[in-house]
Amino acid sequence: KKKDRNERKKDAEESRAKTMNELKDVIGGNRDKGRTNTTADKKNHDDSESTLGNAGANDAALGNIRPDNAAAIIQMREAFVERLNKIIFEIHHSLSGGKENLKIVYLKNCEKENFLEQLKKSREKDLKLKTTSAGPHRDDFIIKANGIDLRTFGSQGQQRSCILSLKLGEAKMLGEAMGEPPLILLDDVMSELDSTRRDYLLNSIGESQIFLTCCDKELFSGLEDGKVFIMEKGKIKASP
């Protein structure tokens, strides 16, 4: 039996609540483990802020850091990237006419096992720069098509197609979370796409309602099922 909109919304809300509770259990719960004295914790924190050059105070500050918190963030990012990769692979493979395979490569700055060690090694430099150079906040990612880094070696058309695949992938994931496909707005994406990619965008995405804008109505000549509107002198009218 097909669920109605309210049932899908309720399921999505329950799923989000479950995910947030799991994250709180890992991060928020671990924050309380091992604490024996709140006053002592606050003193260590104050010491680390007021005496940056004091090795003992900084060691105490490092002792309050929970690697499990960083590990939880990394784990959720890995799961997100893994799921998104499966979706964008299919989208981009179709968008490129089977010519390109798209993949996000998650670059972790550190692992749980050596997180504290990296913090200790970079402590002197971090104190001088007043920043923290080790941790999940320093993570990054690269996007590859057929093993080639698109940021460095991709053409403008490839980069535009990559962004389009990512947006459509995010929309699909959002639809899964919300229980219904989202409305998609794409501004001026047609001009730099070849005919294969334009055809896919116009006619192969049926889950969401999509609004596309461009300055050349001929780019919509391949549209099989949809409507074209023209804005002229501030007025919108249906294209004949």
PDB file of C-alpha atoms in Angstrom:
ATOM      1  CA  LYS A   1       0.000   0.000   0.000  1.00  0.00           C
ATOM      2  CA  LYS A   2       1.358   3.393  -1.003  1.00  0.00           C
ATOM      3  CA  LYS A   3       1.916   5.701   1.944  1.00  0.00           C
ATOM      4  CA  ASP A   4       0.316   9.117   1.912  1.00  0.00           C
ATOM      5  CA  ARG A   5       2.270  12.324   2.403  1.00  0.00           C
ATOM      6  CA  ASN A   6       1.701  12.545   6.175  1.00  0.00           C
ATOM      7  CA  GLU A   7       2.876   8.971   6.719  1.00  0.00           C
ATOM      8  CA  ARG A   8       6.026   9.554   4.661  1.00  0.00           C
ATOM      9  CA  LYS A   9       6.711  12.753   6.592  1.00  0.00           C
ATOM     10  CA  LYS A  10       6.265  10.950   9.910  1.00  0.00           C
ATOM     11  CA  ASP A  11       8.641   8.152   8.842  1.00  0.00           C
ATOM     12  CA  ALA A  12      11.240  10.701   7.731  1.00  0.00           C
ATOM     13  CA  GLU A  13      11.001  12.603  11.035  1.00  0.00           C
ATOM     14  CA  GLU A  14      11.396   9.385  13.025  1.00  0.00           C
ATOM     15  CA  SER A  15      14.426   8.416  10.925  1.00  0.00           C
ATOM     16  CA  ARG A  16      16.071  11.826  11.458  1.00  0.00           C
ATOM     17  CA  ALA A  17      15.357  11.702  15.198  1.00  0.00           C
ATOM     18  CA  LYS A  18      16.925   8.236  15.426  1.00  0.00           C
ATOM     19  CA  THR A  19      20.052   9.412  13.607  1.00  0.00           C
ATOM     20  CA  MET A  20      20.430  12.483  15.837  1.00  0.00           C
ATOM     21  CA  ASN A  21      19.959  10.390  18.993  1.00  0.00           C
ATOM     22  CA  GLU A  22      22.656   7.976  17.841  1.00  0.00           C
ATOM     23  CA  LEU A  23      25.013  10.875  17.201  1.00  0.00           C
ATOM     24  CA  LYS A  24      24.258  12.386  20.617  1.00  0.00           C
ATOM     25  CA  ASP A  25      24.923   9.015  22.274  1.00  0.00           C
ATOM     26  CA  VAL A  26      28.344   8.843  20.650  1.00  0.00           C
ATOM     27  CA  ILE A  27      29.396  12.468  21.020  1.00  0.00           C
ATOM     28  CA  GLY A  28      27.358  13.888  23.865  1.00  0.00           C
ATOM     29  CA  GLY A  29      27.476  10.732  25.973  1.00  0.00           C
ATOM     30  CA  ASN A  30      31.224  10.282  25.667  1.00  0.00           C
ATOM     31  CA  ARG A  31      31.705  13.838  26.824  1.00  0.00           C
ATOM     32  CA  ASP A  32      30.516  12.841  30.285  1.00  0.00           C
ATOM     33  CA  LYS A  33      32.538   9.621  30.547  1.00  0.00           C
ATOM     34  CA  GLY A  34      35.637   9.740  32.679  1.00  0.00           C
ATOM     35  CA  ARG A  35      34.792  13.037  34.317  1.00  0.00           C
ATOM     36  CA  THR A  36      35.269  12.938  38.052  1.00  0.00           C
ATOM     37  CA  ASN A  37      35.217  16.571  38.963  1.00  0.00           C
ATOM     38  CA  THR A  38      33.593  19.415  37.044  1.00  0.00           C
ATOM     39  CA  THR A  39      35.598  22.016  38.939  1.00  0.00           C
ATOM     40  CA  ALA A  40      38.851  20.290  38.049  1.00  0.00           C
ATOM     41  CA  ASP A  41      37.837  20.130  34.394  1.00  0.00           C
ATOM     42  CA  LYS A  42      37.050  23.849  34.370  1.00  0.00           C
ATOM     43  CA  LYS A  43      40.376  24.620  36.024  1.00  0.00           C
ATOM     44  CA  ASN A  44      42.254  22.642  33.395  1.00  0.00           C
ATOM     45  CA  HIS A  45      40.337  24.500  30.681  1.00  0.00           C
ATOM     46  CA  ASP A  46      41.093  27.894  32.255  1.00  0.00           C
ATOM     47  CA  ASP A  47      44.747  26.972  32.668  1.00  0.00           C
ATOM     48  CA  SER A  48      45.040  25.938  29.038  1.00  0.00           C
ATOM     49  CA  GLU A  49      43.562  29.248  27.878  1.00  0.00           C
ATOM     50  CA  SER A  50      45.485  31.554  30.189  1.00  0.00           C
ATOM     51  CA  THR A  51      48.886  29.819  30.080  1.00  0.00           C
ATOM     52  CA  LEU A  52      49.477  28.828  26.464  1.00  0.00           C
ATOM     53  CA  GLY A  53      53.173  28.355  27.012  1.00  0.00           C
ATOM     54  CA  ASN A  54      52.736  26.026  29.975  1.00  0.00           C
ATOM     55  CA  ALA A  55      53.301  22.442  28.834  1.00  0.00           C
ATOM     56  CA  GLY A  56      51.499  20.945  31.829  1.00  0.00           C
ATOM     57  CA  ALA A  57      48.369  23.003  31.239  1.00  0.00           C
ATOM     58  CA  ASN A  58      48.329  22.114  27.571  1.00  0.00           C
ATOM     59  CA  ASP A  59      48.803  18.432  28.349  1.00  0.00           C
ATOM     60  CA  ALA A  60      45.773  18.689  30.626  1.00  0.00           C
ATOM     61  CA  ALA A  61      43.769  20.278  27.825  1.00  0.00           C
ATOM     62  CA  LEU A  62      44.778  17.468  25.470  1.00  0.00           C
ATOM     63  CA  GLY A  63      43.719  14.969  28.111  1.00  0.00           C
ATOM     64  CA  ASN A  64      40.153  16.287  27.968  1.00  0.00           C
ATOM     65  CA  ILE A  65      39.867  15.632  24.234  1.00  0.00           C
ATOM     66  CA  ARG A  66      37.849  12.532  23.324  1.00  0.00           C
ATOM     67  CA  PRO A  67      39.073  10.790  20.138  1.00  0.00           C
ATOM     68  CA  ASP A  68      35.725   8.967  19.988  1.00  0.00           C
ATOM     69  CA  ASN A  69      34.024  12.275  19.187  1.00  0.00           C
ATOM     70  CA  ALA A  70      36.267  12.824  16.167  1.00  0.00           C
ATOM     71  CA  ALA A  71      35.807   9.187  15.151  1.00  0.00           C
ATOM     72  CA  ALA A  72      32.008   9.569  15.218  1.00  0.00           C
ATOM     73  CA  ILE A  73      32.149  12.591  12.905  1.00  0.00           C
ATOM     74  CA  ILE A  74      34.504  10.803  10.509  1.00  0.00           C
ATOM     75  CA  GLN A  75      32.332   7.684  10.531  1.00  0.00           C
ATOM     76  CA  MET A  76      29.190   9.617   9.603  1.00  0.00           C
ATOM     77  CA  ARG A  77      31.028  11.475   6.841  1.00  0.00           C
ATOM     78  CA  GLU A  78      32.327   8.186   5.446  1.00  0.00           C
ATOM     79  CA  ALA A  79      28.811   6.735   5.426  1.00  0.00           C
ATOM     80  CA  PHE A  80      27.423   9.859   3.726  1.00  0.00           C
ATOM     81  CA  VAL A  81      30.119   9.858   1.030  1.00  0.00           C
ATOM     82  CA  GLU A  82      29.675   6.124   0.426  1.00  0.00           C
ATOM     83  CA  ARG A  83      25.918   6.527  -0.083  1.00  0.00           C
ATOM     84  CA  LEU A  84      26.305   9.642  -2.254  1.00  0.00           C
ATOM     85  CA  ASN A  85      28.945   7.920  -4.385  1.00  0.00           C
ATOM     86  CA  LYS A  86      26.537   5.110  -5.268  1.00  0.00           C
ATOM     87  CA  ILE A  87      23.906   7.620  -6.365  1.00  0.00           C
ATOM     88  CA  ILE A  88      26.124  10.011  -8.340  1.00  0.00           C
ATOM     89  CA  PHE A  89      27.872   7.115 -10.086  1.00  0.00           C
ATOM     90  CA  GLU A  90      24.604   6.083 -11.712  1.00  0.00           C
ATOM     91  CA  ILE A  91      23.525   9.675 -12.437  1.00  0.00           C
ATOM     92  CA  HIS A  92      26.823  10.774 -13.967  1.00  0.00           C
ATOM     93  CA  HIS A  93      27.266   7.558 -15.927  1.00  0.00           C
ATOM     94  CA  SER A  94      23.905   8.239 -17.606  1.00  0.00           C
ATOM     95  CA  LEU A  95      24.512  11.989 -17.897  1.00  0.00           C
ATOM     96  CA  SER A  96      27.803  11.420 -19.750  1.00  0.00           C
ATOM     97  CA  GLY A  97      26.393   8.734 -22.015  1.00  0.00           C
ATOM     98  CA  GLY A  98      28.409   6.038 -20.257  1.00  0.00           C
ATOM     99  CA  LYS A  99      31.725   7.820 -20.832  1.00  0.00           C
ATOM    100  CA  GLU A 100      32.563   8.944 -17.288  1.00  0.00           C
ATOM    101  CA  ASN A 101      32.506   7.404 -13.818  1.00  0.00           C
ATOM    102  CA  LEU A 102      32.276   9.981 -11.025  1.00  0.00           C
ATOM    103  CA  LYS A 103      33.605   9.428  -7.511  1.00  0.00           C
ATOM    104  CA  ILE A 104      34.123  11.497  -4.359  1.00  0.00           C
ATOM    105  CA  VAL A 105      37.347  10.690  -2.494  1.00  0.00           C
ATOM    106  CA  TYR A 106      37.173  11.570   1.204  1.00  0.00           C
ATOM    107  CA  LEU A 107      40.537  12.793   2.516  1.00  0.00           C
ATOM    108  CA  LYS A 108      40.807  12.330   6.266  1.00  0.00           C
ATOM    109  CA  ASN A 109      43.214  14.569   8.134  1.00  0.00           C
ATOM    110  CA  CYS A 110      43.715  12.015  10.892  1.00  0.00           C
ATOM    111  CA  GLU A 111      42.649   8.650  12.236  1.00  0.00           C
ATOM    112  CA  LYS A 112      41.204   7.928  15.663  1.00  0.00           C
ATOM    113  CA  GLU A 113      44.274   5.905  16.595  1.00  0.00           C
ATOM    114  CA  ASN A 114      46.770   8.743  16.076  1.00  0.00           C
ATOM    115  CA  PHE A 115      44.552  11.794  16.665  1.00  0.00           C
ATOM    116  CA  LEU A 116      46.044  12.772  20.033  1.00  0.00           C
ATOM    117  CA  GLU A 117      49.569  12.076  18.810  1.00  0.00           C
ATOM    118  CA  GLN A 118      49.058  14.447  15.881  1.00  0.00           C
ATOM    119  CA  LEU A 119      47.721  17.115  18.230  1.00  0.00           C
ATOM    120  CA  LYS A 120      50.819  16.800  20.412  1.00  0.00           C
ATOM    121  CA  LYS A 121      53.177  16.987  17.433  1.00  0.00           C
ATOM    122  CA  SER A 122      51.551  20.115  16.059  1.00  0.00           C
ATOM    123  CA  ARG A 123      50.967  21.790  19.436  1.00  0.00           C
ATOM    124  CA  GLU A 124      53.870  24.255  19.298  1.00  0.00           C
ATOM    125  CA  LYS A 125      52.982  25.391  15.775  1.00  0.00           C
ATOM    126  CA  ASP A 126      49.262  25.568  16.623  1.00  0.00           C
ATOM    127  CA  LEU A 127      49.896  27.768  19.655  1.00  0.00           C
ATOM    128  CA  LYS A 128      51.877  30.221  17.534  1.00  0.00           C
ATOM    129  CA  LEU A 129      49.275  30.310  14.780  1.00  0.00           C
ATOM    130  CA  LYS A 130      46.338  30.178  17.223  1.00  0.00           C
ATOM    131  CA  THR A 131      44.665  27.431  15.224  1.00  0.00           C
ATOM    132  CA  THR A 132      44.352  23.653  15.315  1.00  0.00           C
ATOM    133  CA  SER A 133      45.919  21.844  12.375  1.00  0.00           C
ATOM    134  CA  ALA A 134      44.835  18.277  13.238  1.00  0.00           C
ATOM    135  CA  GLY A 135      41.296  16.954  13.424  1.00  0.00           C
ATOM    136  CA  PRO A 136      38.191  16.251  11.339  1.00  0.00           C
ATOM    137  CA  HIS A 137      37.638  19.983  10.756  1.00  0.00           C
ATOM    138  CA  ARG A 138      40.674  19.757   8.468  1.00  0.00           C
ATOM    139  CA  ASP A 139      39.226  16.966   6.340  1.00  0.00           C
ATOM    140  CA  ASP A 140      38.790  17.561   2.630  1.00  0.00           C
ATOM    141  CA  PHE A 141      37.629  15.737  -0.479  1.00  0.00           C
ATOM    142  CA  ILE A 142      38.393  15.569  -4.173  1.00  0.00           C
ATOM    143  CA  ILE A 143      36.091  14.619  -7.035  1.00  0.00           C
ATOM    144  CA  LYS A 144      37.339  12.389  -9.821  1.00  0.00           C
ATOM    145  CA  ALA A 145      35.964  11.364 -13.201  1.00  0.00           C
ATOM    146  CA  ASN A 146      37.617   8.236 -14.593  1.00  0.00           C
ATOM    147  CA  GLY A 147      40.344   8.697 -11.971  1.00  0.00           C
ATOM    148  CA  ILE A 148      41.138  12.301 -12.994  1.00  0.00           C
ATOM    149  CA  ASP A 149      40.954  15.114 -10.434  1.00  0.00           C
ATOM    150  CA  LEU A 150      38.319  17.420 -11.929  1.00  0.00           C
ATOM    151  CA  ARG A 151      39.309  20.422  -9.830  1.00  0.00           C
ATOM    152  CA  THR A 152      42.800  20.419 -11.365  1.00  0.00           C
ATOM    153  CA  PHE A 153      42.426  18.767 -14.759  1.00  0.00           C
ATOM    154  CA  GLY A 154      38.702  18.858 -15.602  1.00  0.00           C
ATOM    155  CA  SER A 155      37.357  21.047 -18.389  1.00  0.00           C
ATOM    156  CA  GLN A 156      34.720  23.660 -17.623  1.00  0.00           C
ATOM    157  CA  GLY A 157      32.082  21.398 -19.147  1.00  0.00           C
ATOM    158  CA  GLN A 158      33.196  18.434 -17.048  1.00  0.00           C
ATOM    159  CA  GLN A 159      33.156  20.533 -13.899  1.00  0.00           C
ATOM    160  CA  ARG A 160      29.666  21.830 -14.711  1.00  0.00           C
ATOM    161  CA  SER A 161      28.451  18.257 -15.305  1.00  0.00           C
ATOM    162  CA  CYS A 162      30.044  17.147 -12.050  1.00  0.00           C
ATOM    163  CA  ILE A 163      28.247  19.863 -10.080  1.00  0.00           C
ATOM    164  CA  LEU A 164      24.994  18.918 -11.777  1.00  0.00           C
ATOM    165  CA  SER A 165      25.426  15.248 -10.844  1.00  0.00           C
ATOM    166  CA  LEU A 166      26.199  16.217  -7.239  1.00  0.00           C
ATOM    167  CA  LYS A 167      23.113  18.426  -7.006  1.00  0.00           C
ATOM    168  CA  LEU A 168      20.875  15.720  -8.432  1.00  0.00           C
ATOM    169  CA  GLY A 169      22.465  13.186  -6.067  1.00  0.00           C
ATOM    170  CA  GLU A 170      21.862  15.425  -3.076  1.00  0.00           C
ATOM    171  CA  ALA A 171      18.263  15.905  -4.191  1.00  0.00           C
ATOM    172  CA  LYS A 172      17.767  12.131  -4.325  1.00  0.00           C
ATOM    173  CA  MET A 173      19.223  11.693  -0.827  1.00  0.00           C
ATOM    174  CA  LEU A 174      17.025  14.519   0.452  1.00  0.00           C
ATOM    175  CA  GLY A 175      14.011  12.836  -1.108  1.00  0.00           C
ATOM    176  CA  GLU A 176      14.872   9.583   0.643  1.00  0.00           C
ATOM    177  CA  ALA A 177      15.156  11.388   3.986  1.00  0.00           C
ATOM    178  CA  MET A 178      11.971  13.453   3.563  1.00  0.00           C
ATOM    179  CA  GLY A 179       9.848  10.717   2.030  1.00  0.00           C
ATOM    180  CA  GLU A 180       9.090  12.696  -1.138  1.00  0.00           C
ATOM    181  CA  PRO A 181      11.234  14.157  -3.949  1.00  0.00           C
ATOM    182  CA  PRO A 182      12.186  17.830  -3.610  1.00  0.00           C
ATOM    183  CA  LEU A 183      11.601  20.606  -6.114  1.00  0.00           C
ATOM    184  CA  ILE A 184      14.793  21.287  -8.104  1.00  0.00           C
ATOM    185  CA  LEU A 185      15.754  24.719  -9.463  1.00  0.00           C
ATOM    186  CA  LEU A 186      18.655  24.856 -11.954  1.00  0.00           C
ATOM    187  CA  ASP A 187      19.760  28.221 -13.318  1.00  0.00           C
ATOM    188  CA  ASP A 188      21.539  28.419 -16.699  1.00  0.00           C
ATOM    189  CA  VAL A 189      23.037  24.926 -16.749  1.00  0.00           C
ATOM    190  CA  MET A 190      22.112  24.014 -20.334  1.00  0.00           C
ATOM    191  CA  SER A 191      24.481  26.196 -22.363  1.00  0.00           C
ATOM    192  CA  GLU A 192      27.674  24.303 -21.472  1.00  0.00           C
ATOM    193  CA  LEU A 193      26.214  20.791 -21.840  1.00  0.00           C
ATOM    194  CA  ASP A 194      26.478  18.711 -24.993  1.00  0.00           C
ATOM    195  CA  SER A 195      23.380  17.215 -26.593  1.00  0.00           C
ATOM    196  CA  THR A 196      23.678  13.898 -24.696  1.00  0.00           C
ATOM    197  CA  ARG A 197      23.787  15.606 -21.317  1.00  0.00           C
ATOM    198  CA  ARG A 198      20.997  18.019 -22.222  1.00  0.00           C
ATOM    199  CA  ASP A 199      18.773  15.140 -23.317  1.00  0.00           C
ATOM    200  CA  TYR A 200      19.365  13.293 -20.042  1.00  0.00           C
ATOM    201  CA  LEU A 201      18.609  16.388 -17.995  1.00  0.00           C
ATOM    202  CA  LEU A 202      15.428  17.173 -19.934  1.00  0.00           C
ATOM    203  CA  ASN A 203      13.951  13.711 -20.253  1.00  0.00           C
ATOM    204  CA  SER A 204      15.492  11.204 -17.821  1.00  0.00           C
ATOM    205  CA  ILE A 205      14.826  12.667 -14.380  1.00  0.00           C
ATOM    206  CA  GLY A 206      11.271  11.765 -13.488  1.00  0.00           C
ATOM    207  CA  GLU A 207      11.264  11.698  -9.690  1.00  0.00           C
ATOM    208  CA  SER A 208      11.385  15.443  -9.057  1.00  0.00           C
ATOM    209  CA  GLN A 209       9.740  18.463 -10.595  1.00  0.00           C
ATOM    210  CA  ILE A 210      12.506  20.528 -12.181  1.00  0.00           C
ATOM    211  CA  PHE A 211      12.606  24.189 -13.197  1.00  0.00           C
ATOM    212  CA  LEU A 212      15.368  25.032 -15.692  1.00  0.00           C
ATOM    213  CA  THR A 213      16.300  28.513 -16.873  1.00  0.00           C
ATOM    214  CA  CYS A 214      18.441  29.570 -19.830  1.00  0.00           C
ATOM    215  CA  CYS A 215      18.674  32.365 -22.418  1.00  0.00           C
ATOM    216  CA  ASP A 216      18.217  30.239 -25.547  1.00  0.00           C
ATOM    217  CA  LYS A 217      14.837  28.514 -25.913  1.00  0.00           C
ATOM    218  CA  GLU A 218      16.247  26.289 -28.685  1.00  0.00           C
ATOM    219  CA  LEU A 219      18.117  24.378 -25.989  1.00  0.00           C
ATOM    220  CA  PHE A 220      14.722  23.051 -24.896  1.00  0.00           C
ATOM    221  CA  SER A 221      13.865  21.745 -28.358  1.00  0.00           C
ATOM    222  CA  GLY A 222      14.512  18.156 -27.236  1.00  0.00           C
ATOM    223  CA  LEU A 223      12.050  18.332 -24.323  1.00  0.00           C
ATOM    224  CA  GLU A 224       9.627  15.403 -24.645  1.00  0.00           C
ATOM    225  CA  ASP A 225       7.317  15.962 -21.681  1.00  0.00           C
ATOM    226  CA  GLY A 226       7.133  19.385 -20.076  1.00  0.00           C
ATOM    227  CA  LYS A 227       6.332  23.023 -20.652  1.00  0.00           C
ATOM    228  CA  VAL A 228       8.437  25.947 -21.806  1.00  0.00           C
ATOM    229  CA  PHE A 229       7.743  29.491 -20.626  1.00  0.00           C
ATOM    230  CA  ILE A 230       9.279  32.711 -21.924  1.00  0.00           C
ATOM    231  CA  MET A 231       9.879  35.853 -19.883  1.00  0.00           C
ATOM    232  CA  GLU A 232       9.857  38.998 -21.972  1.00  0.00           C
ATOM    233  CA  LYS A 233       9.686  42.560 -20.670  1.00  0.00           C
ATOM    234  CA  GLY A 234       8.782  41.327 -17.197  1.00  0.00           C
ATOM    235  CA  LYS A 235       5.921  39.115 -18.379  1.00  0.00           C
ATOM    236  CA  ILE A 236       5.800  35.307 -18.489  1.00  0.00           C
ATOM    237  CA  LYS A 237       3.980  33.475 -21.260  1.00  0.00           C
ATOM    238  CA  ALA A 238       3.818  29.902 -22.495  1.00  0.00           C
ATOM    239  CA  SER A 239       6.009  29.163 -25.518  1.00  0.00           C
ATOM    240  CA  PRO A 240       4.007  28.305 -28.668  1.00  0.00           C
TER     241      PRO A 240
END
